[in-house]
Amino acid sequence: MSEENRKEQKIVILHGFEKPEILKVMKLLKENFQGEDLIFASTTPTSLTWKVEDLITELKQEHEEFKRIRQTKRENESPKE
């Protein structure tokens, strides 16, 4: 098992923050955890009803999907030779 797989995924869940505050927190954490694959989320009425374990599982799945989408977009935007 690789070191990356052994490390627990770092997830930051924010509740009660306004969007500008969320962006400040995200910037601060990204600056202080450079190289870490952080997951950020804010609560929703639906997520507040979930078990934490279920929410973490969902956030990890969404994060991986967004990474795949970004990678595909980068590949499609790169100049073709």
mmCIF file of C-alpha atoms in Angstrom:
data_model
loop_
_atom_site.group_PDB
_atom_site.id
_atom_site.type_symbol
_atom_site.label_atom_id
_atom_site.label_comp_id
_atom_site.label_asym_id
_atom_site.label_seq_id
_atom_site.Cartn_x
_atom_site.Cartn_y
_atom_site.Cartn_z
ATOM 1 C CA MET A 1 0.000 0.000 0.000
ATOM 2 C CA SER A 2 1.407 3.401 -0.939
ATOM 3 C CA GLU A 3 2.021 6.194 1.566
ATOM 4 C CA GLU A 4 -0.778 8.187 -0.078
ATOM 5 C CA ASN A 5 -3.276 5.358 0.406
ATOM 6 C CA ARG A 6 -2.298 4.940 4.056
ATOM 7 C CA LYS A 7 -2.785 8.615 4.866
ATOM 8 C CA GLU A 8 -6.301 9.534 5.885
ATOM 9 C CA GLN A 9 -7.894 12.046 3.511
ATOM 10 C CA LYS A 10 -8.064 15.514 5.055
ATOM 11 C CA ILE A 11 -11.592 16.927 4.878
ATOM 12 C CA VAL A 12 -12.684 20.373 6.034
ATOM 13 C CA ILE A 13 -16.415 20.837 6.594
ATOM 14 C CA LEU A 14 -17.575 24.386 7.282
ATOM 15 C CA HIS A 15 -20.904 25.378 8.767
ATOM 16 C CA GLY A 16 -22.419 28.830 9.149
ATOM 17 C CA PHE A 17 -19.808 30.686 7.093
ATOM 18 C CA GLU A 18 -20.548 33.173 4.323
ATOM 19 C CA LYS A 19 -18.926 32.558 0.924
ATOM 20 C CA PRO A 20 -16.175 35.215 1.357
ATOM 21 C CA GLU A 21 -15.269 33.659 4.718
ATOM 22 C CA ILE A 22 -15.171 30.180 3.188
ATOM 23 C CA LEU A 23 -12.814 31.405 0.478
ATOM 24 C CA LYS A 24 -10.507 32.960 3.112
ATOM 25 C CA VAL A 25 -10.419 29.722 5.108
ATOM 26 C CA MET A 26 -9.722 27.700 1.971
ATOM 27 C CA LYS A 27 -6.889 30.023 0.935
ATOM 28 C CA LEU A 28 -5.323 29.916 4.399
ATOM 29 C CA LEU A 29 -5.461 26.126 4.616
ATOM 30 C CA LYS A 30 -4.145 25.629 1.079
ATOM 31 C CA GLU A 31 -1.195 27.913 1.893
ATOM 32 C CA ASN A 32 -0.424 25.973 5.076
ATOM 33 C CA PHE A 33 -0.987 22.476 3.682
ATOM 34 C CA GLN A 34 0.738 22.802 0.313
ATOM 35 C CA GLY A 35 0.897 19.538 -1.551
ATOM 36 C CA GLU A 36 -1.998 18.077 0.449
ATOM 37 C CA ASP A 37 -5.099 16.943 -1.409
ATOM 38 C CA LEU A 38 -7.626 18.713 0.823
ATOM 39 C CA ILE A 39 -11.370 18.288 0.450
ATOM 40 C CA PHE A 40 -13.508 21.311 1.310
ATOM 41 C CA ALA A 41 -17.253 21.266 1.889
ATOM 42 C CA SER A 42 -19.884 23.400 3.494
ATOM 43 C CA THR A 43 -22.971 22.005 5.098
ATOM 44 C CA THR A 44 -26.323 21.897 3.369
ATOM 45 C CA PRO A 45 -29.755 21.173 4.841
ATOM 46 C CA THR A 46 -29.427 17.649 3.429
ATOM 47 C CA SER A 47 -25.875 17.004 4.635
ATOM 48 C CA LEU A 48 -26.837 18.052 8.157
ATOM 49 C CA THR A 49 -29.138 15.020 8.349
ATOM 50 C CA TRP A 50 -26.468 12.500 7.288
ATOM 51 C CA LYS A 51 -24.258 10.361 9.463
ATOM 52 C CA VAL A 52 -20.715 11.737 9.393
ATOM 53 C CA GLU A 53 -19.394 8.468 7.959
ATOM 54 C CA ASP A 54 -21.844 8.671 5.041
ATOM 55 C CA LEU A 55 -21.031 12.334 4.428
ATOM 56 C CA ILE A 56 -17.279 11.633 4.349
ATOM 57 C CA THR A 57 -17.795 8.767 1.906
ATOM 58 C CA GLU A 58 -19.880 11.011 -0.368
ATOM 59 C CA LEU A 59 -17.362 13.866 -0.187
ATOM 60 C CA LYS A 60 -14.502 11.538 -1.135
ATOM 61 C CA GLN A 61 -16.467 10.190 -4.110
ATOM 62 C CA GLU A 62 -17.389 13.690 -5.297
ATOM 63 C CA HIS A 63 -13.782 14.839 -4.885
ATOM 64 C CA GLU A 64 -12.473 11.989 -7.047
ATOM 65 C CA GLU A 65 -15.094 12.698 -9.710
ATOM 66 C CA PHE A 66 -14.205 16.408 -9.799
ATOM 67 C CA LYS A 67 -10.510 15.491 -10.116
ATOM 68 C CA ARG A 68 -11.325 13.254 -13.101
ATOM 69 C CA ILE A 69 -13.382 16.036 -14.706
ATOM 70 C CA ARG A 70 -10.562 18.584 -14.235
ATOM 71 C CA GLN A 71 -7.992 16.148 -15.652
ATOM 72 C CA THR A 72 -10.153 15.452 -18.704
ATOM 73 C CA LYS A 73 -10.692 19.182 -19.225
ATOM 74 C CA ARG A 74 -6.926 19.849 -19.026
ATOM 75 C CA GLU A 75 -6.234 17.060 -21.503
ATOM 76 C CA ASN A 76 -8.830 18.429 -23.926
ATOM 77 C CA GLU A 77 -7.462 21.979 -23.632
ATOM 78 C CA SER A 78 -3.805 21.069 -24.146
ATOM 79 C CA PRO A 79 -2.468 21.894 -27.611
ATOM 80 C CA LYS A 80 -2.475 18.980 -30.026
ATOM 81 C CA GLU A 81 0.632 18.337 -32.086
#
